[in-house]
mmCIF file of C-alpha atoms and ligand atoms in Angstrom:
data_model
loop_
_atom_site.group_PDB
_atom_site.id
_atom_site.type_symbol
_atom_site.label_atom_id
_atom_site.label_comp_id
_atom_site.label_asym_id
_atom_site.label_seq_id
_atom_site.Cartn_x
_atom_site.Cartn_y
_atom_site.Cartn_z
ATOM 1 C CA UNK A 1 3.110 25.658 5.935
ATOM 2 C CA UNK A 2 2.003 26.969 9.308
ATOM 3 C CA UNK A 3 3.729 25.222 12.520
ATOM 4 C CA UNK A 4 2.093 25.650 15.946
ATOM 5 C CA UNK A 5 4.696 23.685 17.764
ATOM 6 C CA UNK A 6 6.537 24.336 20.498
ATOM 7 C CA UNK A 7 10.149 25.218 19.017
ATOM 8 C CA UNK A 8 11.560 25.589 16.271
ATOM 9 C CA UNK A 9 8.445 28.160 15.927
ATOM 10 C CA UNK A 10 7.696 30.863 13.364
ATOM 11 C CA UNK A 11 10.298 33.426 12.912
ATOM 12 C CA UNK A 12 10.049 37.058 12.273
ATOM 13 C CA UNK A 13 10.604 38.496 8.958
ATOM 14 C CA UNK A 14 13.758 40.456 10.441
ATOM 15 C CA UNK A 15 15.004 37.263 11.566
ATOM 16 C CA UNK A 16 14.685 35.474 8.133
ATOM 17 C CA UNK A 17 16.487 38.523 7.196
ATOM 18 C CA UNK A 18 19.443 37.720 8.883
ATOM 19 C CA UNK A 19 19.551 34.411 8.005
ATOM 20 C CA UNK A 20 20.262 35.158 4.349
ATOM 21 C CA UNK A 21 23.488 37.142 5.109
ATOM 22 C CA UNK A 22 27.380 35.997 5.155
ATOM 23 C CA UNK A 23 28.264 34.486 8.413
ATOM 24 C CA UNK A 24 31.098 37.445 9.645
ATOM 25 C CA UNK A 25 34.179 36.695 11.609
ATOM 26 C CA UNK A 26 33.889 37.092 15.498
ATOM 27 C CA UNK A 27 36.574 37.428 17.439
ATOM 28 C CA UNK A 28 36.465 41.169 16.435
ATOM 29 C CA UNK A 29 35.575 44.159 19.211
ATOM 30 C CA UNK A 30 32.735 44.695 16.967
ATOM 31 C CA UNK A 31 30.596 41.255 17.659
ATOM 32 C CA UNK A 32 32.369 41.744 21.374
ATOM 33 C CA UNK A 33 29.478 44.546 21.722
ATOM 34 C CA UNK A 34 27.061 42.804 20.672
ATOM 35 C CA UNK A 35 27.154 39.959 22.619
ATOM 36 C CA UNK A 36 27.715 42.588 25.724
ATOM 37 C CA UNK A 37 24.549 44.324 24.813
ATOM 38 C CA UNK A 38 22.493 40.925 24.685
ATOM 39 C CA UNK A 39 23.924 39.567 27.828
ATOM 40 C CA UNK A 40 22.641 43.007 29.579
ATOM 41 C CA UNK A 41 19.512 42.810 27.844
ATOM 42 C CA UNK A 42 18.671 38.588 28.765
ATOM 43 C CA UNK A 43 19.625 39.912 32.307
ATOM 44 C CA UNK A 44 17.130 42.304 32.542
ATOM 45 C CA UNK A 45 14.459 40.587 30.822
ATOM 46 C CA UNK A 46 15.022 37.748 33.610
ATOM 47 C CA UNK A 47 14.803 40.352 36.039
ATOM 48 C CA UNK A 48 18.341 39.200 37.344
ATOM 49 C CA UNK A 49 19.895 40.829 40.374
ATOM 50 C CA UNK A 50 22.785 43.095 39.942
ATOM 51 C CA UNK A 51 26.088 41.478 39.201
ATOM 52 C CA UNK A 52 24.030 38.626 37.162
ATOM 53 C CA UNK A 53 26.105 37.256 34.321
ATOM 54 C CA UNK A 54 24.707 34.655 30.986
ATOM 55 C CA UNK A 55 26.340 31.774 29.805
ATOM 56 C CA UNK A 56 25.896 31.766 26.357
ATOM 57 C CA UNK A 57 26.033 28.148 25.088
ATOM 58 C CA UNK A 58 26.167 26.580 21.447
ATOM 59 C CA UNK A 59 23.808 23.760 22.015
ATOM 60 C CA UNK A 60 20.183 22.927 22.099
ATOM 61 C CA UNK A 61 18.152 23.906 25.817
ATOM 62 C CA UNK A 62 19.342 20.388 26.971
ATOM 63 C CA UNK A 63 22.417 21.468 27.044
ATOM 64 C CA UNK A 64 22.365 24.239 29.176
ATOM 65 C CA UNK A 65 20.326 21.758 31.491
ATOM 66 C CA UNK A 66 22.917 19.694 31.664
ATOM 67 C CA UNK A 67 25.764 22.340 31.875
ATOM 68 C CA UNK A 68 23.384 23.661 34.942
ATOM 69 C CA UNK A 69 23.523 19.845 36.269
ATOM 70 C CA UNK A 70 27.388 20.099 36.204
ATOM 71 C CA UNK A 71 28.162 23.701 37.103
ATOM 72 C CA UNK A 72 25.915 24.185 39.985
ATOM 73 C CA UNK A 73 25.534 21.332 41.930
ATOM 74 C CA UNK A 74 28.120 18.180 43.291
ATOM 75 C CA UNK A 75 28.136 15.038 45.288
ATOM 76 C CA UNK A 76 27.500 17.454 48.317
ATOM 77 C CA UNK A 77 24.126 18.623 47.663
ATOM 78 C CA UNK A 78 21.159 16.593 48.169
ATOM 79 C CA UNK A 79 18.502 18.608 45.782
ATOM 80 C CA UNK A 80 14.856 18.335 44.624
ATOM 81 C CA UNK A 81 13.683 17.886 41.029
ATOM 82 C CA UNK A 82 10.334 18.077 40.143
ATOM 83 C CA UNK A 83 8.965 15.610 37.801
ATOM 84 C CA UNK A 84 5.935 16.836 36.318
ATOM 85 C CA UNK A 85 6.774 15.237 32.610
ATOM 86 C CA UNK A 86 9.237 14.500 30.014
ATOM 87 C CA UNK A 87 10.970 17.469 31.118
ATOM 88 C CA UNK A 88 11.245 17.376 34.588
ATOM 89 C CA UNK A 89 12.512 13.406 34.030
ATOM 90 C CA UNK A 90 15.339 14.547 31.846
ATOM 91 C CA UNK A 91 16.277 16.803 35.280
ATOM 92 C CA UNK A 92 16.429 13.044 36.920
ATOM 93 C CA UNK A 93 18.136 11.494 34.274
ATOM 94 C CA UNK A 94 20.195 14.364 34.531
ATOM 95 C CA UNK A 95 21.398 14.134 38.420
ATOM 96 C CA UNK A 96 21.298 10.260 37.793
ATOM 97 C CA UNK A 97 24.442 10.649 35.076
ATOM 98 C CA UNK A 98 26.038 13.088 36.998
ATOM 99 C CA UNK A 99 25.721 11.333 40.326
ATOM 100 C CA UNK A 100 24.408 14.459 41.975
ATOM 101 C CA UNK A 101 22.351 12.974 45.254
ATOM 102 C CA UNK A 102 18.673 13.907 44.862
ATOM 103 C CA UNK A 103 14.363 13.318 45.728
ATOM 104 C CA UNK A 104 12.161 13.043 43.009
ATOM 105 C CA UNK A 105 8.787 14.693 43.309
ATOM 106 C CA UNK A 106 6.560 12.845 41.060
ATOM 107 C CA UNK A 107 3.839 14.933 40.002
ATOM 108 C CA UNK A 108 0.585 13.087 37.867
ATOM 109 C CA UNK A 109 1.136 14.602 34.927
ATOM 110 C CA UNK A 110 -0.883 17.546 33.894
ATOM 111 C CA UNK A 111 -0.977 18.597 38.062
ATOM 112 C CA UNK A 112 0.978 21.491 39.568
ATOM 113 C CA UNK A 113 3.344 21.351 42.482
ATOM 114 C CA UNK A 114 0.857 22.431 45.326
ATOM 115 C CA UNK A 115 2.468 23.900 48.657
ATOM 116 C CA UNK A 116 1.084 20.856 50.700
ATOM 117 C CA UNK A 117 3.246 18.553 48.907
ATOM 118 C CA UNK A 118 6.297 20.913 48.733
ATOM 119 C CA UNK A 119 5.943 21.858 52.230
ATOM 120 C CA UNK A 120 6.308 17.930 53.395
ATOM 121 C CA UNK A 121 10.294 18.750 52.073
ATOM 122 C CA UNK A 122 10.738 22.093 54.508
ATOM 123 C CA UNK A 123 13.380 21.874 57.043
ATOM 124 C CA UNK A 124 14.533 18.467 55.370
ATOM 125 C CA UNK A 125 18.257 19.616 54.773
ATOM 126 C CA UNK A 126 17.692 20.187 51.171
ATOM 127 C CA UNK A 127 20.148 22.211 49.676
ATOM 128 C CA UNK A 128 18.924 22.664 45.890
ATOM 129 C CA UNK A 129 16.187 22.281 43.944
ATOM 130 C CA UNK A 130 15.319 22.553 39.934
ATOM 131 C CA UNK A 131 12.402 22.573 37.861
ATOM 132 C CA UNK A 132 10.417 24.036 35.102
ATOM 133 C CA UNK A 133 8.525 26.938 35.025
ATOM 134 C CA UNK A 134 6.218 25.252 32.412
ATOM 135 C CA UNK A 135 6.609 21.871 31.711
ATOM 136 C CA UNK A 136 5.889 21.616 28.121
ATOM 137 C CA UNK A 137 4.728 18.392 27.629
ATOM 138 C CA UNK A 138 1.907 19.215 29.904
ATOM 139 C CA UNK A 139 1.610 22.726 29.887
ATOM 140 C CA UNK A 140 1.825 23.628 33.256
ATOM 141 C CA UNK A 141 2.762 26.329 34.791
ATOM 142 C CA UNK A 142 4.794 26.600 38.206
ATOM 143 C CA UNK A 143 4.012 28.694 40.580
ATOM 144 C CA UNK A 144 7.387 30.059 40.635
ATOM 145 C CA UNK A 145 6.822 32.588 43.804
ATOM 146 C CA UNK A 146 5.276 29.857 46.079
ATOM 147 C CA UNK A 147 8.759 27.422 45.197
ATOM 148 C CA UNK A 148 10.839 30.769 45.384
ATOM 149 C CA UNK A 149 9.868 31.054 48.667
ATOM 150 C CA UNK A 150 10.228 27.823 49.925
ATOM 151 C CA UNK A 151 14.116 28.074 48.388
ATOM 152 C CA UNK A 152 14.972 31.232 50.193
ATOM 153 C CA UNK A 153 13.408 29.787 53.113
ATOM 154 C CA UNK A 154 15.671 27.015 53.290
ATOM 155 C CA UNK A 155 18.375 28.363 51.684
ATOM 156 C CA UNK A 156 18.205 26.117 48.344
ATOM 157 C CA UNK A 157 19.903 26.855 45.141
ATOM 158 C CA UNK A 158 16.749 27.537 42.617
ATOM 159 C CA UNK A 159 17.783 26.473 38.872
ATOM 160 C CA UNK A 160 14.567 26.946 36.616
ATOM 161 C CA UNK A 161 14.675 25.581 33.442
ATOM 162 C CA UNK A 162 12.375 28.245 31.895
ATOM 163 C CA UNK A 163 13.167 26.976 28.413
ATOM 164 C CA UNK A 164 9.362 27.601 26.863
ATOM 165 C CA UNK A 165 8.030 29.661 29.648
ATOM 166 C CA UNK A 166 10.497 32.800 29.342
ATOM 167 C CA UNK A 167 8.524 35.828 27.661
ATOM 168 C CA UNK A 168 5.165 33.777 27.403
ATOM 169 C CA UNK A 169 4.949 33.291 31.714
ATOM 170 C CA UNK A 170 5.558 36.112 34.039
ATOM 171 C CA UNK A 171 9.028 35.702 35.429
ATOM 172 C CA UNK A 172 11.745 37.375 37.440
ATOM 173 C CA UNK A 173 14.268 35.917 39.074
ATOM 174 C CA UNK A 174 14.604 38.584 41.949
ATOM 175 C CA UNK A 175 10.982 38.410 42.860
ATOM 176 C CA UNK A 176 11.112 34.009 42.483
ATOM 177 C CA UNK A 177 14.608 34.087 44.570
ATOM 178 C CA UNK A 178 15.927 32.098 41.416
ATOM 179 C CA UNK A 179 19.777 31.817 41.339
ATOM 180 C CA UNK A 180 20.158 30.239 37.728
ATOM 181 C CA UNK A 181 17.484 30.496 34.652
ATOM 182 C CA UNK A 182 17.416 29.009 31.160
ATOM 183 C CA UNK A 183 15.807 29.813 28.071
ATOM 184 C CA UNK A 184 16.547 28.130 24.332
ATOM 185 C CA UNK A 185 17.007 29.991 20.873
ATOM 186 C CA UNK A 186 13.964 28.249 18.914
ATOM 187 C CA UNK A 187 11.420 28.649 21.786
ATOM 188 C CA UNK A 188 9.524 32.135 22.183
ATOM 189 C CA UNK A 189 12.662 34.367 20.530
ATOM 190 C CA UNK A 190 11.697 32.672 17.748
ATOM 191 C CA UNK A 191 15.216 31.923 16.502
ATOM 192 C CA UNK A 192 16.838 28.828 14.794
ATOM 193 C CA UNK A 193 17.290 26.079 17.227
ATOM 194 C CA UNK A 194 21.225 26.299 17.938
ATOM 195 C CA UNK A 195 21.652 27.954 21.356
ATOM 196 C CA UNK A 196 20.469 28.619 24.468
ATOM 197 C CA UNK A 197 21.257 30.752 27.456
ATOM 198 C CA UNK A 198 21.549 30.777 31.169
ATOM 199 C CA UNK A 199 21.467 33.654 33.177
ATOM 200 C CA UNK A 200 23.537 33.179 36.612
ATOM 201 C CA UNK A 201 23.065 35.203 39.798
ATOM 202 C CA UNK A 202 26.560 35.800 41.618
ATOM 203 C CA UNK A 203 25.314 32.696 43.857
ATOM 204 C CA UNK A 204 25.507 30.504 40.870
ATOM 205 C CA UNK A 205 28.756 32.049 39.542
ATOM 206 C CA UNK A 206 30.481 31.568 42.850
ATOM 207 C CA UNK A 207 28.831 27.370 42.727
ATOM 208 C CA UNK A 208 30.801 27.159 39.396
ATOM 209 C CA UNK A 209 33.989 28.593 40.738
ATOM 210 C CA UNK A 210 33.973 25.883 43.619
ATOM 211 C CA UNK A 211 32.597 23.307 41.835
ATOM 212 C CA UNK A 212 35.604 22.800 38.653
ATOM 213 C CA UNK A 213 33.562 21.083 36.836
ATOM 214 C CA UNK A 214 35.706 17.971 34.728
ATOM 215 C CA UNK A 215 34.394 19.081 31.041
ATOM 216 C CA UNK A 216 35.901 21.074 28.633
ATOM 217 C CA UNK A 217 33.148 22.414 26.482
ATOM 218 C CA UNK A 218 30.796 22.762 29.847
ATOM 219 C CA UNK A 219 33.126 24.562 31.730
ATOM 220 C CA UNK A 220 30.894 27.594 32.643
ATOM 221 C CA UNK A 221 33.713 29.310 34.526
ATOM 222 C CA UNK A 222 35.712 29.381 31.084
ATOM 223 C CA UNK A 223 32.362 30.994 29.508
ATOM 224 C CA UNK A 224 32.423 33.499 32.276
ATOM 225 C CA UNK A 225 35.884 34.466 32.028
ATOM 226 C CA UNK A 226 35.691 34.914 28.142
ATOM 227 C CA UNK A 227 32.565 36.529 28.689
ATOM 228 C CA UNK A 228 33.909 39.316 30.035
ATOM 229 C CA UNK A 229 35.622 40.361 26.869
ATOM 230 C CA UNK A 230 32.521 39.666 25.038
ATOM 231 C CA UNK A 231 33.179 36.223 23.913
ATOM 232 C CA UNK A 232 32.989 32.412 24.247
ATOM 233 C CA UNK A 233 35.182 30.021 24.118
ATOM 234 C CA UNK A 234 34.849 28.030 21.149
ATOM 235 C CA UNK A 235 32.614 29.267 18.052
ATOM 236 C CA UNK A 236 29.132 30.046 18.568
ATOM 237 C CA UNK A 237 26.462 30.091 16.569
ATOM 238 C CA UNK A 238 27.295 33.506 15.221
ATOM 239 C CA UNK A 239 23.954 34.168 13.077
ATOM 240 C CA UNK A 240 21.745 33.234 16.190
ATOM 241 C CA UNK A 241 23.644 35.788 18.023
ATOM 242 C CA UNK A 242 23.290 38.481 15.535
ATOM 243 C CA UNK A 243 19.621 37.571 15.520
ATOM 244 C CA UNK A 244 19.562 37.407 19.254
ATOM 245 C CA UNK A 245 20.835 41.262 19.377
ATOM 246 C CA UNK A 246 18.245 41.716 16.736
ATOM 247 C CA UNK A 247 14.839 40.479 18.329
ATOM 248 C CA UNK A 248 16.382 41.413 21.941
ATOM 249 C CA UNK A 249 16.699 45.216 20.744
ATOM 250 C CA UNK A 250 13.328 44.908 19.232
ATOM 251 C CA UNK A 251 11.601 43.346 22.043
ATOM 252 C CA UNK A 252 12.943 46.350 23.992
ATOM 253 C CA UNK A 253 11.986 48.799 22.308
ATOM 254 C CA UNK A 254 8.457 47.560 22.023
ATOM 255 C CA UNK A 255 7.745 47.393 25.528
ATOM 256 C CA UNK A 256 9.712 44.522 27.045
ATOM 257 C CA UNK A 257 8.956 41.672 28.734
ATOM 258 C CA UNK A 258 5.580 43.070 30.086
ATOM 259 C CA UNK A 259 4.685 43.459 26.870
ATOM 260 C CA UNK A 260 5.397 39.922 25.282
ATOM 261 C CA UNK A 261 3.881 38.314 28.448
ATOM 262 C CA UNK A 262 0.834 39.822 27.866
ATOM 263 C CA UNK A 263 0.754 39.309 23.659
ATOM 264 C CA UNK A 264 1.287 35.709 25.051
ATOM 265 C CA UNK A 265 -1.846 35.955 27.313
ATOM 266 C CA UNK A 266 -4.169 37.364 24.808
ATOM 267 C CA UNK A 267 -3.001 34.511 22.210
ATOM 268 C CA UNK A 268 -3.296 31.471 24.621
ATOM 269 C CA UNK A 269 -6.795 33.107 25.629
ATOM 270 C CA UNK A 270 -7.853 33.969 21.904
ATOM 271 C CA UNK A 271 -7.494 30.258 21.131
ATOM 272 C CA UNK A 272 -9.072 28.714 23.862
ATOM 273 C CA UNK A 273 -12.061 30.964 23.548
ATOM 274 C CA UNK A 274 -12.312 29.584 19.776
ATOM 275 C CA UNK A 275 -12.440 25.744 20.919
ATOM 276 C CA UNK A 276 -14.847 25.972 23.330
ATOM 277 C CA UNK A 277 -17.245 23.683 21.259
ATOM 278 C CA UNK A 278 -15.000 21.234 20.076
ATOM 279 C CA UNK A 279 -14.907 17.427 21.625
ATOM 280 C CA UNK A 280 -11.275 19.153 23.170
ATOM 281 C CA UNK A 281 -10.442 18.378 27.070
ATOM 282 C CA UNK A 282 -7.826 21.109 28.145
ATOM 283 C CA UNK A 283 -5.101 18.689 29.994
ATOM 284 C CA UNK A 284 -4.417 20.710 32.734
ATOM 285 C CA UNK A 285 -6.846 23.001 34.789
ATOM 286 C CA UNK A 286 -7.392 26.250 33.052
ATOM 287 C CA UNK A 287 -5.273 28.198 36.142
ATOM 288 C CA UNK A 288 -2.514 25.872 35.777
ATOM 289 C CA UNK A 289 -1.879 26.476 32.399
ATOM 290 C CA UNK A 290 1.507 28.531 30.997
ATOM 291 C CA UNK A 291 0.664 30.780 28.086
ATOM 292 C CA UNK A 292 3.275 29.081 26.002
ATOM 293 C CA UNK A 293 1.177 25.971 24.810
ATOM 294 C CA UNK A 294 -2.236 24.409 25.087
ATOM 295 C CA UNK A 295 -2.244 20.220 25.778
ATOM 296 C CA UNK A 296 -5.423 18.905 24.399
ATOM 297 C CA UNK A 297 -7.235 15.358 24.915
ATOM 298 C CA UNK A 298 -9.577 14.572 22.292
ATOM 299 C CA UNK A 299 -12.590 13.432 24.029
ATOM 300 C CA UNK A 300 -14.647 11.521 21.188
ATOM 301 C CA UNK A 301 -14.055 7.710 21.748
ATOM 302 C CA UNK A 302 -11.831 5.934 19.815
ATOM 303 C CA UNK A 303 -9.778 9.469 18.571
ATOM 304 C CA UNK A 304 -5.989 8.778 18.422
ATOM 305 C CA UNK A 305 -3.838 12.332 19.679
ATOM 306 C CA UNK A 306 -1.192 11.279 17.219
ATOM 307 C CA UNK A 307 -3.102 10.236 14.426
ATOM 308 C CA UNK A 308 -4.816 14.012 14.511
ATOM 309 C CA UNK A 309 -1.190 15.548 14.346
ATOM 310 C CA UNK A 310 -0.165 12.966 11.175
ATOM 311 C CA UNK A 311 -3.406 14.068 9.377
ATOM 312 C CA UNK A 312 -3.504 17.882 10.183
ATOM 313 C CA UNK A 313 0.054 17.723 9.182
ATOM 314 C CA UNK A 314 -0.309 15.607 5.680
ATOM 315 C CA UNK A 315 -3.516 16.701 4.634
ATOM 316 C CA UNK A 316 -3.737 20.258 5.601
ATOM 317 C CA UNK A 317 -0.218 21.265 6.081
ATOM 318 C CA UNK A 318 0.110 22.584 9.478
ATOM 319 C CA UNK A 319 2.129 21.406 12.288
ATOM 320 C CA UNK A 320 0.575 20.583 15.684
ATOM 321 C CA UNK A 321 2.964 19.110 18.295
ATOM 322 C CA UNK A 322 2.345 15.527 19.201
ATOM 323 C CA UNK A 323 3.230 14.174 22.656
ATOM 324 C CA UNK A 324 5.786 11.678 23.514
ATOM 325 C CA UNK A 325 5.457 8.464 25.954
ATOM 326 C CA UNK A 326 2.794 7.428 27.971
ATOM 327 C CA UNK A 327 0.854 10.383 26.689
ATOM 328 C CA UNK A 328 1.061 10.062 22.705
ATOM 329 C CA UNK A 329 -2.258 8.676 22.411
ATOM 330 C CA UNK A 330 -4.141 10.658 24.130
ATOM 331 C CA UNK A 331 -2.800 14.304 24.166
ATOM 332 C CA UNK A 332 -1.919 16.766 21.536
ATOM 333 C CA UNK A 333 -0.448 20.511 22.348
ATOM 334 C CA UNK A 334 -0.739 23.549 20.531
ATOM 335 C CA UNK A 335 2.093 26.312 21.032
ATOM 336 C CA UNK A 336 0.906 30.180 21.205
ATOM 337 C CA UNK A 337 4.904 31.198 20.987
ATOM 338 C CA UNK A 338 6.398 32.603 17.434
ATOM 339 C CA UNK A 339 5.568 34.615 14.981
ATOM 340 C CA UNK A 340 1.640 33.202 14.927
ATOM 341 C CA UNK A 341 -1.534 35.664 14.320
ATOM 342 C CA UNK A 342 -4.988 35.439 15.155
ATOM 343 C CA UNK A 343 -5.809 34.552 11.205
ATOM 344 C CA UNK A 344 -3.884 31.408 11.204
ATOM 345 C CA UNK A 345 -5.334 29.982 15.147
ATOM 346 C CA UNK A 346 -8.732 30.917 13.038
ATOM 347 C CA UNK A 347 -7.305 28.731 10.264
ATOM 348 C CA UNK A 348 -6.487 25.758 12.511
ATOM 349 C CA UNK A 349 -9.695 26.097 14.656
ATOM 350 C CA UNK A 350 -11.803 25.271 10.886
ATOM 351 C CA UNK A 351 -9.088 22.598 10.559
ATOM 352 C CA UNK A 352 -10.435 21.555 14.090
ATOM 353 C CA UNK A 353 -14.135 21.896 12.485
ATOM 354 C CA UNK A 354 -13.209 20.237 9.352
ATOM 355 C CA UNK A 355 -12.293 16.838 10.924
ATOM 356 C CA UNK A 356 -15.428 17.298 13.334
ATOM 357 C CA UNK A 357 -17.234 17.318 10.139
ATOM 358 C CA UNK A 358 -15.727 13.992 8.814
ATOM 359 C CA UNK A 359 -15.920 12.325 11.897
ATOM 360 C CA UNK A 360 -12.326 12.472 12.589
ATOM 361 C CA UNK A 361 -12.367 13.986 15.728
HETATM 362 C C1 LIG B 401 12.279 22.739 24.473
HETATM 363 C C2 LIG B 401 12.612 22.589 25.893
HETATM 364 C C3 LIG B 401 13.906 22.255 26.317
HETATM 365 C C4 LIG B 401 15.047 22.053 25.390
HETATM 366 O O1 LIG B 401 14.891 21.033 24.497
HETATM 367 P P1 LIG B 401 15.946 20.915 23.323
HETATM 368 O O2 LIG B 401 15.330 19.897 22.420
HETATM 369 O O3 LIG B 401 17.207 20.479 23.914
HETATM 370 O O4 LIG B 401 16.031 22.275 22.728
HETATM 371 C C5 LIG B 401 14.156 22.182 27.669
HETATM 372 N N1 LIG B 401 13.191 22.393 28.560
HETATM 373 C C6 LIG B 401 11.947 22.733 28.205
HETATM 374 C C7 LIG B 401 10.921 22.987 29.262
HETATM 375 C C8 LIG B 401 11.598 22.832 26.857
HETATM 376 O O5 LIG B 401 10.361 23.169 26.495
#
């Protein structure tokens, strides 16, 4: 088996490793620590300003996009979502459930946010905005500084669901005046799915304390106040934590987020060097493109997207990621986040040749 989707992804062997112990007990000062250390760890790998805190929440990255929906924002704020695929649309659905007033900017999908369009929404009384930093269906990439700007110029709340761009894109939330970040266990930590994790600037911490949010499981200022004691409260995932402190440590000590961004880099570039000849259309332009994942249209007339993901998948074994939608048909992605080397993008690039070969693709 070999997956080159976009989450769950390959784990690391020291992960696995974890996964085979007992599950221990939690409410002890001894997992208290731990999750200390990987809340100050997630804040500086987001490059969060001082006093930044991290909601640690038992639930898939949707639900930290919805607990962001709830926490941070009310009936007061007129904000700006970016719709740039199925992503971004779950954002509208999003302020559409939770009656949270908003403008849609509908991008064509596979097109970044330029500044011309986002500048027709300066000095409009906007008080929030959220987006991706890549929209995975797509695989575009934001460009996070430009929108950062524009916030702090207008004095917007910035939530960034950075889900599958965290560790793959460049990203800091001081330099992109971001107030409220996401990122998801099974995307590029390479963990089970089961939890993801918000990192909150003392903006967004104070927008939860005002806002008293009517939920009792997404009450963020009830994960902030157990937080401070190291804990959450109901049960978390307890193994994805210990494997959080795990891969966090490790990702430290091998150089940090520098680092992964740039093993990211060299594996998004390694395989789209090796494709170069095949009937492949990158989706989006080449310097709109996150690191995380590669959208692909076949070009060859008559070649089905999802019908090259069912074969690859039954007759060879390895898992692309199909598209959703409108797009199903006609795009494909490959994700460059996990535990992937360059031997098995070789192995999926002769796949690739193989079904040139029988006229597949
Ligand atoms: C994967 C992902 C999510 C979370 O999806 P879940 O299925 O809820 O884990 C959210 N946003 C982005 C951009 C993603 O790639």
């Amino acid at each position: 088996m070999m997956n080159f989707t976009i989450g769950p992804v390959q784990m690391d062997d020291e992960t696995l490793e974890i996964g085979k112990q007992q599950i221990p007990y939690f409410r002890t000062p001894e997992f208290s620590a731990l999750m200390k250390e990987n809340e100050a760890i997630l804040c500086r790998l987001f490059d969060a300003p001082e006093g930044a805190r991290v909601v640690f929440m038992t639930g898939s990255g949707t639900a930290s996009m919805e607990g962001g929906v709830m926490n941070f924002f009310s009936s007061g704020d007129n904000v700006l979502v970016v719709n740039g695929g199925s992503f971004g649309h779950r954002f509208v659905q999003l302020c559409e459930i939770h009656q949270i007033p908003f403008t849609e900017i509908k991008l064509d999908y596979g097109k970044p946010l330029t500044k011309e369009l986002l500048y027709q929404f300066d000095n409009k009384g906007y008080t929030g905005m959220m987006l991706q930093l890549c929209e995975t269906s797509t695989g575009v990439l934001y460009n996070m500084e430009m929108i950062g700007d524009f916030c702090a110029k207008n004095d917007m709340f910035l939530f960034v669901d950075a889900v599958s761009g965290f560790m793959a894109d460049e990203f800091s939330m001081k330099k992109m005046h971001v107030n409220a970040a996401i990122t998801g266990s099974q995307k590029a930590l390479s963990l089970p799915p089961s939890m993801s994790f918000t990192v909150l600037d003392s903006k967004a911490q104070k927008r939860c304390a005002e806002n008293k949010v009517r939920s009792m499981y997404f009450d963020y200022c009830d994960y902030l106040k157990n937080g401070e004691r190291g804990q959450t409260p109901f049960t978390p995932a307890v193994s994805t934590i210990i494997m959080l402190n795990e891969k966090l440590r490790r990702l430290e000590k091998s150089g940090g987020i520098r680092v992964a961004n740039k093993t990211a880099k060299e594996r998004a570039e390694y395989f789209r060097a090796k494709i170069k000849h095949l009937p492949l259309k990158l989706f989006s332009a080449l310097e709109d493109s996150s690191n995380c994942v590669t959208a692909l249209m076949p070009t060859t007339k008559g070649v089905n997207a999802h019908r090259i993901f069912e074969i690859i998948k039954d007759e060879y074994g390895i898992w692309i990621c199909p598209n959703g939608g409108d797009m199903a048909e006609k795009v494909f992605r490959v994700g460059h986040i996990g535990n992937i080397s360059n031997a098995e993008i070789d192995r999926l690039v002769e796949v690739f040749e193989d079904l040139v070969k029988r006229k597949l693709l």
